[in-house]
Short mmCIF file of C-alpha atoms in Angstrom, two decimals:
data_model
loop_
_atom_site.label_atom_id
_atom_site.label_comp_id
_atom_site.label_asym_id
_atom_site.label_seq_id
_atom_site.Cartn_x
_atom_site.Cartn_y
_atom_site.Cartn_z
CA MET A 1 19.95 -26.61 40.48
CA GLU A 2 17.27 -28.02 38.09
CA SER A 3 15.25 -24.85 37.80
CA LEU A 4 18.53 -22.80 37.06
CA ARG A 5 19.26 -25.16 34.19
CA ILE A 6 15.89 -24.79 32.75
CA LYS A 7 16.08 -20.99 33.04
CA SER A 8 19.48 -21.03 31.49
CA LEU A 9 18.00 -23.17 28.46
CA PHE A 10 15.21 -20.86 27.88
CA SER A 11 17.45 -17.73 28.22
CA SER A 12 19.53 -19.30 25.49
CA LEU A 13 16.29 -19.79 23.26
CA VAL A 14 15.42 -16.45 23.77
CA LEU A 15 18.88 -14.85 22.85
CA PHE A 16 18.69 -17.28 19.91
CA VAL A 17 15.61 -15.93 18.56
CA LEU A 18 16.67 -12.37 18.99
CA VAL A 19 19.80 -12.86 17.16
CA SER A 20 18.32 -14.85 14.32
CA SER A 21 15.13 -12.76 13.55
CA PRO A 22 15.49 -10.43 10.46
CA THR A 23 14.68 -6.78 11.41
CA LEU A 24 14.22 -3.49 9.43
CA SER A 25 13.62 -1.10 12.11
CA SER A 26 14.36 1.87 10.13
CA ALA A 27 11.58 1.40 7.68
CA ALA A 28 9.17 3.36 9.43
CA SER A 29 6.96 4.11 6.51
CA LEU A 30 6.69 0.63 5.06
CA GLY A 31 3.16 -0.89 5.01
CA ILE A 32 1.74 -4.18 3.61
CA ASN A 33 -1.58 -4.86 2.12
CA TYR A 34 -3.23 -7.62 4.10
CA GLY A 35 -5.81 -9.25 1.76
CA GLN A 36 -8.03 -11.95 2.59
CA LEU A 37 -9.21 -13.61 -0.79
CA GLY A 38 -7.88 -16.93 0.02
CA ASP A 39 -9.56 -20.01 1.43
CA ASN A 40 -6.14 -21.10 2.98
CA LEU A 41 -4.76 -18.28 4.80
CA PRO A 42 -3.11 -18.57 8.28
CA GLN A 43 -4.84 -17.32 11.36
CA PRO A 44 -4.24 -13.63 12.10
CA THR A 45 -2.17 -14.36 15.19
CA ASP A 46 0.22 -16.37 13.13
CA VAL A 47 0.57 -13.44 10.57
CA ILE A 48 1.92 -10.76 13.08
CA PRO A 49 5.44 -12.11 13.12
CA LEU A 50 5.48 -12.35 9.18
CA ILE A 51 4.60 -8.86 8.91
CA LYS A 52 7.20 -7.71 11.61
CA SER A 53 9.77 -10.06 9.73
CA ILE A 54 9.79 -7.72 6.70
CA GLY A 55 10.16 -4.56 8.90
CA ALA A 56 6.72 -3.21 8.18
CA THR A 57 5.26 -1.13 10.85
CA LYS A 58 1.65 -0.54 9.07
CA ALA A 59 -0.88 -2.86 7.30
CA LYS A 60 -3.84 -1.96 5.25
CA LEU A 61 -7.06 -4.13 5.05
CA TYR A 62 -9.73 -3.99 2.48
CA ASP A 63 -12.48 -4.09 5.27
CA ALA A 64 -12.39 -3.87 9.14
CA ASN A 65 -12.13 -7.60 9.82
CA PRO A 66 -12.78 -7.95 13.68
CA GLN A 67 -10.65 -11.15 13.93
CA ILE A 68 -7.67 -9.37 12.52
CA LEU A 69 -8.21 -6.11 14.34
CA SER A 70 -8.62 -8.00 17.74
CA ALA A 71 -5.50 -10.14 17.01
CA PHE A 72 -3.32 -7.28 16.49
CA ALA A 73 -4.09 -5.45 19.70
CA ASN A 74 -1.01 -4.38 21.57
CA THR A 75 1.22 -5.24 18.56
CA GLY A 76 2.17 -1.61 17.79
CA ILE A 77 1.38 -2.26 14.18
CA GLU A 78 -0.68 0.68 12.51
CA PHE A 79 -3.87 -0.24 10.63
CA MET A 80 -5.68 1.32 7.74
CA VAL A 81 -9.43 -0.02 7.78
CA ALA A 82 -11.61 0.37 4.72
CA ILE A 83 -15.15 1.06 3.84
CA GLY A 84 -16.30 -0.82 0.56
CA ASN A 85 -17.83 0.95 -2.28
CA ASN A 86 -21.16 -0.63 -1.70
CA LEU A 87 -21.44 1.40 1.60
CA LEU A 88 -20.41 4.92 0.40
CA SER A 89 -23.90 6.04 -0.14
CA SER A 90 -24.86 5.43 3.45
CA MET A 91 -21.74 7.12 4.93
CA SER A 92 -23.07 10.46 3.96
CA ASP A 93 -25.70 9.78 6.67
CA PRO A 94 -24.40 11.27 9.87
CA GLN A 95 -26.00 8.46 12.13
CA GLN A 96 -24.91 5.62 9.67
CA ALA A 97 -21.29 6.93 9.52
CA LEU A 98 -21.12 7.37 13.30
CA THR A 99 -22.50 3.86 13.92
CA TRP A 100 -20.12 2.34 11.57
CA VAL A 101 -17.02 4.13 13.23
CA LYS A 102 -18.02 3.22 16.78
CA SER A 103 -18.59 -0.48 15.70
CA ASN A 104 -15.37 -0.88 13.41
CA VAL A 105 -12.82 1.58 14.71
CA GLN A 106 -13.61 2.88 18.25
CA THR A 107 -14.46 -0.56 19.80
CA TYR A 108 -10.71 -1.69 19.10
CA LEU A 109 -9.16 1.49 20.33
CA PRO A 110 -6.52 2.02 21.83
CA ALA A 111 -5.24 -1.61 22.20
CA THR A 112 -5.26 -1.86 18.25
CA LYS A 113 -3.62 1.14 16.66
CA ILE A 114 -5.81 2.23 13.85
CA THR A 115 -4.68 5.25 12.25
CA GLY A 116 -6.72 5.71 9.02
CA ILE A 117 -9.73 4.86 7.31
CA MET A 118 -9.93 4.28 3.56
CA VAL A 119 -13.27 5.12 2.11
CA GLY A 120 -13.79 3.38 -1.18
CA ASN A 121 -11.17 1.86 -3.61
CA GLU A 122 -10.49 3.20 -7.11
CA VAL A 123 -13.91 4.75 -7.26
CA LEU A 124 -13.51 7.34 -9.80
CA THR A 125 -12.17 4.94 -12.52
CA LEU A 126 -15.32 2.77 -12.14
CA ASN A 127 -16.90 5.47 -14.25
CA ASN A 128 -20.06 5.34 -12.06
CA THR A 129 -21.49 8.92 -11.78
CA GLU A 130 -23.72 8.00 -8.88
CA LEU A 131 -20.80 6.19 -7.09
CA SER A 132 -18.48 9.02 -7.73
CA SER A 133 -20.59 11.74 -6.62
CA SER A 134 -21.17 9.69 -3.24
CA LEU A 135 -17.35 9.65 -2.55
CA VAL A 136 -16.65 12.99 -0.94
CA PRO A 137 -19.89 13.26 0.96
CA ALA A 138 -18.87 9.82 2.51
CA MET A 139 -15.63 10.89 3.42
CA GLU A 140 -17.09 14.05 5.00
CA GLY A 141 -19.45 11.87 6.98
CA VAL A 142 -16.90 9.48 8.36
CA HIS A 143 -14.74 12.43 9.29
CA ALA A 144 -17.52 14.15 11.05
CA ALA A 145 -18.14 10.97 12.96
CA LEU A 146 -14.57 10.95 14.00
CA VAL A 147 -14.64 14.67 15.20
CA SER A 148 -17.81 13.86 17.31
CA LEU A 149 -15.77 11.01 18.95
CA GLY A 150 -12.55 13.06 19.51
CA LEU A 151 -10.73 10.83 17.12
CA ASP A 152 -10.00 13.12 14.03
CA THR A 153 -6.52 14.18 15.19
CA SER A 154 -5.34 10.47 15.41
CA ILE A 155 -7.23 8.91 12.55
CA SER A 156 -7.17 10.02 8.95
CA VAL A 157 -9.82 9.85 6.48
CA THR A 158 -9.00 9.18 2.62
CA THR A 159 -9.52 7.09 -0.45
CA ALA A 160 -7.32 5.25 -2.75
CA HIS A 161 -7.06 5.95 -6.73
CA SER A 162 -6.01 3.94 -9.57
CA LEU A 163 -3.24 5.40 -11.46
CA ASP A 164 -5.84 5.65 -14.49
CA ILE A 165 -7.08 8.80 -13.14
CA MET A 166 -3.99 10.30 -14.90
CA GLY A 167 -4.37 11.50 -18.32
CA SER A 168 -0.61 12.33 -18.76
CA THR A 169 2.57 10.99 -16.69
CA TYR A 170 5.35 11.71 -18.95
CA PRO A 171 7.37 13.68 -18.33
CA PRO A 172 6.49 13.91 -14.77
CA SER A 173 6.48 17.83 -14.97
CA ALA A 174 3.50 17.33 -17.39
CA GLY A 175 1.47 15.14 -15.04
CA ALA A 176 -2.09 15.72 -15.39
CA PHE A 177 -5.68 14.33 -14.43
CA LYS A 178 -7.75 12.85 -17.23
CA GLN A 179 -10.51 15.37 -18.37
CA GLY A 180 -13.81 14.46 -16.56
CA TYR A 181 -12.42 13.66 -13.32
CA GLU A 182 -11.26 17.60 -12.56
CA VAL A 183 -14.66 18.35 -10.73
CA TYR A 184 -14.14 15.23 -8.43
CA MET A 185 -10.52 15.92 -7.80
CA GLN A 186 -11.26 19.33 -6.69
CA ALA A 187 -13.55 18.28 -4.09
CA ILE A 188 -11.19 15.37 -2.89
CA LEU A 189 -8.20 17.57 -2.75
CA SER A 190 -9.96 20.42 -1.00
CA PHE A 191 -11.08 17.67 1.59
CA HIS A 192 -7.33 16.66 2.04
CA VAL A 193 -6.31 20.33 2.65
CA GLN A 194 -9.05 20.86 5.14
CA THR A 195 -8.43 17.71 7.11
CA GLY A 196 -4.76 17.20 6.63
CA SER A 197 -5.11 13.85 5.14
CA PRO A 198 -2.81 12.25 2.52
CA PHE A 199 -3.61 11.44 -1.18
CA TYR A 200 -3.52 7.64 -1.83
CA ILE A 201 -2.97 6.10 -5.28
CA ASN A 202 -2.29 2.68 -6.37
CA MET A 203 0.87 2.23 -8.64
CA TYR A 204 2.24 -0.62 -10.58
CA PRO A 205 5.20 0.00 -12.76
CA PHE A 206 4.84 -3.84 -13.73
CA PHE A 207 1.55 -3.07 -15.92
CA ALA A 208 3.29 -0.38 -17.70
CA TYR A 209 6.30 -2.78 -18.41
CA LYS A 210 3.93 -5.56 -19.39
CA SER A 211 2.06 -3.44 -21.88
CA SER A 212 5.21 -2.10 -23.57
CA PRO A 213 8.37 -4.62 -22.73
CA SER A 214 10.22 -3.54 -25.96
CA GLU A 215 9.98 0.04 -25.30
CA ILE A 216 10.67 0.10 -21.35
CA ASP A 217 13.89 -0.90 -19.76
CA LEU A 218 13.34 -3.52 -17.31
CA ASN A 219 16.20 -2.19 -15.02
CA TYR A 220 14.21 1.11 -14.93
CA VAL A 221 10.89 -0.45 -13.36
CA LEU A 222 12.97 -2.69 -11.15
CA PHE A 223 15.13 0.14 -9.47
CA GLU A 224 18.33 -1.59 -10.86
CA PRO A 225 21.19 0.58 -12.46
CA ASN A 226 20.21 2.48 -15.57
CA ASN A 227 20.46 5.60 -17.26
CA GLY A 228 17.18 6.89 -16.75
CA PHE A 229 16.01 10.22 -18.27
CA VAL A 230 15.90 14.07 -17.68
CA ASP A 231 12.69 15.61 -17.46
CA PRO A 232 12.99 18.54 -20.00
CA THR A 233 11.26 20.97 -17.86
CA THR A 234 12.60 20.59 -14.40
CA LYS A 235 16.01 19.18 -15.52
CA LEU A 236 15.56 16.35 -12.89
CA LEU A 237 16.76 12.83 -13.63
CA TYR A 238 14.60 9.95 -12.94
CA ASP A 239 16.11 6.50 -12.65
CA ASN A 240 12.97 4.64 -11.81
CA MET A 241 9.31 4.51 -13.12
CA LEU A 242 7.83 4.61 -9.58
CA PHE A 243 9.52 8.04 -8.75
CA ALA A 244 8.33 9.30 -12.05
CA GLN A 245 4.84 8.18 -11.48
CA ILE A 246 4.59 9.74 -7.93
CA ASP A 247 6.11 13.19 -9.17
CA ALA A 248 3.51 13.18 -12.10
CA VAL A 249 0.80 12.94 -9.69
CA TYR A 250 2.48 15.67 -7.61
CA SER A 251 2.51 17.94 -10.85
CA ALA A 252 -1.27 17.05 -11.60
CA ILE A 253 -2.30 18.08 -7.95
CA THR A 254 -0.26 21.35 -8.32
CA LEU A 255 -1.86 21.86 -11.79
CA LEU A 256 -5.24 22.15 -9.87
CA GLY A 257 -3.88 24.65 -7.62
CA TYR A 258 -3.05 22.64 -4.46
CA LYS A 259 0.10 22.19 -2.63
CA GLY A 260 1.05 20.62 0.85
CA ILE A 261 -0.65 17.41 0.16
CA SER A 262 1.30 14.23 0.88
CA ILE A 263 1.14 11.56 -1.77
CA CYS A 264 1.16 8.02 -0.57
CA GLU A 265 1.46 4.71 -2.51
CA SER A 266 -1.46 2.47 -1.24
CA GLU A 267 -0.63 -0.34 -3.57
CA THR A 268 2.51 -1.35 -5.32
CA GLY A 269 4.13 -4.59 -6.08
CA TRP A 270 5.31 -7.12 -8.49
CA PRO A 271 3.91 -10.56 -9.28
CA SER A 272 6.24 -13.57 -9.03
CA LYS A 273 4.21 -15.58 -11.62
CA GLY A 274 1.92 -14.89 -14.58
CA ASP A 275 0.28 -16.06 -17.88
CA ALA A 276 2.35 -16.54 -21.01
CA ASP A 277 1.33 -12.93 -22.10
CA GLU A 278 2.39 -11.41 -18.66
CA VAL A 279 5.91 -10.55 -19.69
CA GLY A 280 8.06 -9.76 -16.76
CA ALA A 281 5.94 -11.65 -14.22
CA THR A 282 8.91 -13.94 -12.46
CA LEU A 283 10.45 -14.80 -9.23
CA ASP A 284 13.69 -12.93 -9.97
CA ASN A 285 11.94 -9.80 -10.92
CA ALA A 286 9.46 -9.69 -7.99
CA ALA A 287 12.29 -10.32 -5.88
CA LYS A 288 14.37 -7.25 -7.28
CA TYR A 289 11.22 -4.94 -7.31
CA ASN A 290 10.21 -5.52 -3.71
CA SER A 291 13.68 -5.97 -2.33
CA ASN A 292 15.03 -2.56 -3.79
CA LEU A 293 11.82 -0.95 -2.88
CA ILE A 294 12.06 -1.84 0.89
CA LYS A 295 15.83 -0.97 0.73
CA MET A 296 14.75 2.58 -0.62
CA VAL A 297 12.09 2.97 2.01
CA ALA A 298 14.58 2.13 4.84
CA GLU A 299 17.16 4.72 3.40
CA ASN A 300 14.50 7.35 3.49
CA LYS A 301 14.72 8.09 -0.12
CA VAL A 302 12.69 10.90 -1.61
CA THR A 303 11.57 11.46 -5.17
CA PRO A 304 13.25 14.01 -7.49
CA LEU A 305 10.49 16.67 -6.57
CA GLY A 306 11.05 15.65 -2.80
CA SER A 307 7.93 13.51 -2.09
CA ASN A 308 8.82 10.92 0.86
CA LEU A 309 8.02 7.33 0.34
CA ASP A 310 4.88 6.18 2.29
CA ILE A 311 4.47 2.70 0.69
CA TYR A 312 1.99 -0.16 1.19
CA ILE A 313 3.42 -3.22 -0.57
CA PHE A 314 0.93 -5.43 -2.57
CA ALA A 315 0.56 -7.83 -1.00
CA LEU A 316 1.22 -10.06 2.12
CA PHE A 317 -0.09 -13.45 0.55
CA ASN A 318 -0.76 -15.08 -2.75
CA GLU A 319 -4.45 -15.12 -2.62
CA ASN A 320 -6.04 -18.17 -4.41
CA MET A 321 -9.72 -16.78 -4.54
CA LYS A 322 -8.77 -13.72 -6.60
CA SER A 323 -10.03 -13.37 -10.06
CA GLY A 324 -8.25 -12.44 -13.34
CA GLN A 325 -5.06 -13.55 -14.81
CA THR A 326 -2.60 -15.56 -12.89
CA SER A 327 -0.51 -12.53 -11.77
CA GLU A 328 -3.48 -11.53 -9.68
CA ARG A 329 -2.94 -14.45 -7.29
CA ASN A 330 0.90 -14.21 -7.22
CA PHE A 331 1.69 -10.74 -5.86
CA GLY A 332 2.48 -12.09 -2.20
CA LEU A 333 5.61 -12.05 -0.58
CA PHE A 334 4.38 -15.14 1.46
CA GLN A 335 2.53 -18.44 0.75
CA PRO A 336 -0.32 -19.33 2.64
CA ASP A 337 1.93 -21.79 4.52
CA LYS A 338 3.80 -18.76 5.76
CA MET A 339 6.89 -19.64 3.74
CA PRO A 340 8.28 -16.57 1.78
CA VAL A 341 7.60 -16.66 -1.99
CA TYR A 342 11.12 -15.74 -2.83
CA SER A 343 14.04 -14.48 -1.18
CA VAL A 344 13.73 -10.90 -0.17
CA ARG A 345 17.03 -8.83 0.56
CA PHE A 346 16.77 -6.40 3.48
CA THR A 347 19.27 -3.67 4.66
CA ASP A 348 22.33 -4.83 6.78
CA GLY A 349 22.64 -7.80 4.30
CA VAL A 350 19.90 -9.78 5.79
CA THR A 351 17.84 -12.09 3.50
CA VAL A 352 14.71 -13.78 4.32
CA SER A 353 14.01 -16.94 2.04
CA SER A 354 11.96 -19.99 2.06
CA SER A 355 14.87 -22.23 2.89
CA ALA A 356 16.22 -19.80 5.61
CA VAL A 357 12.76 -19.72 7.41
CA LYS A 358 12.54 -23.60 6.91
CA ARG A 359 16.05 -23.84 8.52
CA TYR A 360 15.13 -21.49 11.31
CA ASN A 361 12.09 -23.34 12.25
CA SER A 362 13.89 -26.51 12.43
CA LEU A 363 16.56 -25.15 14.60
CA ILE A 364 13.69 -23.94 16.77
CA LEU A 365 12.30 -27.45 17.15
CA LEU A 366 15.66 -28.90 17.53
CA PHE A 367 16.39 -26.72 20.54
CA PHE A 368 12.99 -27.45 22.13
CA CYS A 369 13.76 -31.00 21.96
CA ILE A 370 17.20 -30.79 23.35
CA ALA A 371 15.75 -28.71 26.11
CA SER A 372 13.15 -31.26 26.81
CA ILE A 373 15.62 -34.07 27.06
CA ALA A 374 17.65 -31.91 29.40
CA ILE A 375 14.78 -31.28 31.67
CA LEU A 376 13.98 -34.93 31.83
#
């Protein structure tokens, strides 16, 4: 009889957890950037439920942290690992590339679902000729290593660009890369065509709005109702800046003669706090931007030119060791104590907020106390 009562209590607890936990199962293309520039961040095992709570199915690292990759084994969450800019020159060497892939990727498979390798970050806009010239040979070296291990069909190789590679983004149909980058872009795009990998780029409408708040409609950058504008060439309506930026990149790629390359947003987000001159960096704006973005991904929205949304939100946590203005340390959806920074609206009317999480945790603790008393 006593064992039956205990089983009943724990069955009720499981049911409570399943009913109370927010989900966003339809957001199959939603990812999150998992940065680690903080001295107070939670253990990786404690991060798993946070990522799942926002409906993300993918996470992107800025390295190949062994603790994180081990902790996420058998979770089903896809990982994009990264090779730092400082290693690019060595990755063109077949043996060094093979050694890196074996140590940082193969050793965690298949338990940890690594599906991509990001080779370098915003390399071209560093304006370092030696580094830029090393980028494609490094990508080729890593891809060759994957081929030799039989992993090239399940793991893609790519790199992340800054939107500053663009010389023109308005209107979207006139999108073009900056002069001087074409020779590098030709080689990069050829690599994507040959390997079938996506083109990744970091996009932040926040920075455009911060630079010209009097000229840009805030609703336009936050995915809120607005009149938008019609591209004079394509006659397509754009009612948010992110879609316009994505399609401008599509036009730039097309202008160089390439088609069929998927465009993915390796970083996008909005800060909840900023310095006095960082107009728009508020809790309310951050909540609107990320809530609306998550909703669009879940609804499988596409840009006017037909690009799917493959998004990695920046970022998972507020990271206190990041340099720069205050906004740089306040892009996170969560505080290091695992509480949401602000309320995030999901589909089906579900909202995850700091107060909601605290109430949820309190109820769990109360349930365990009651269960313990009953058992005694």
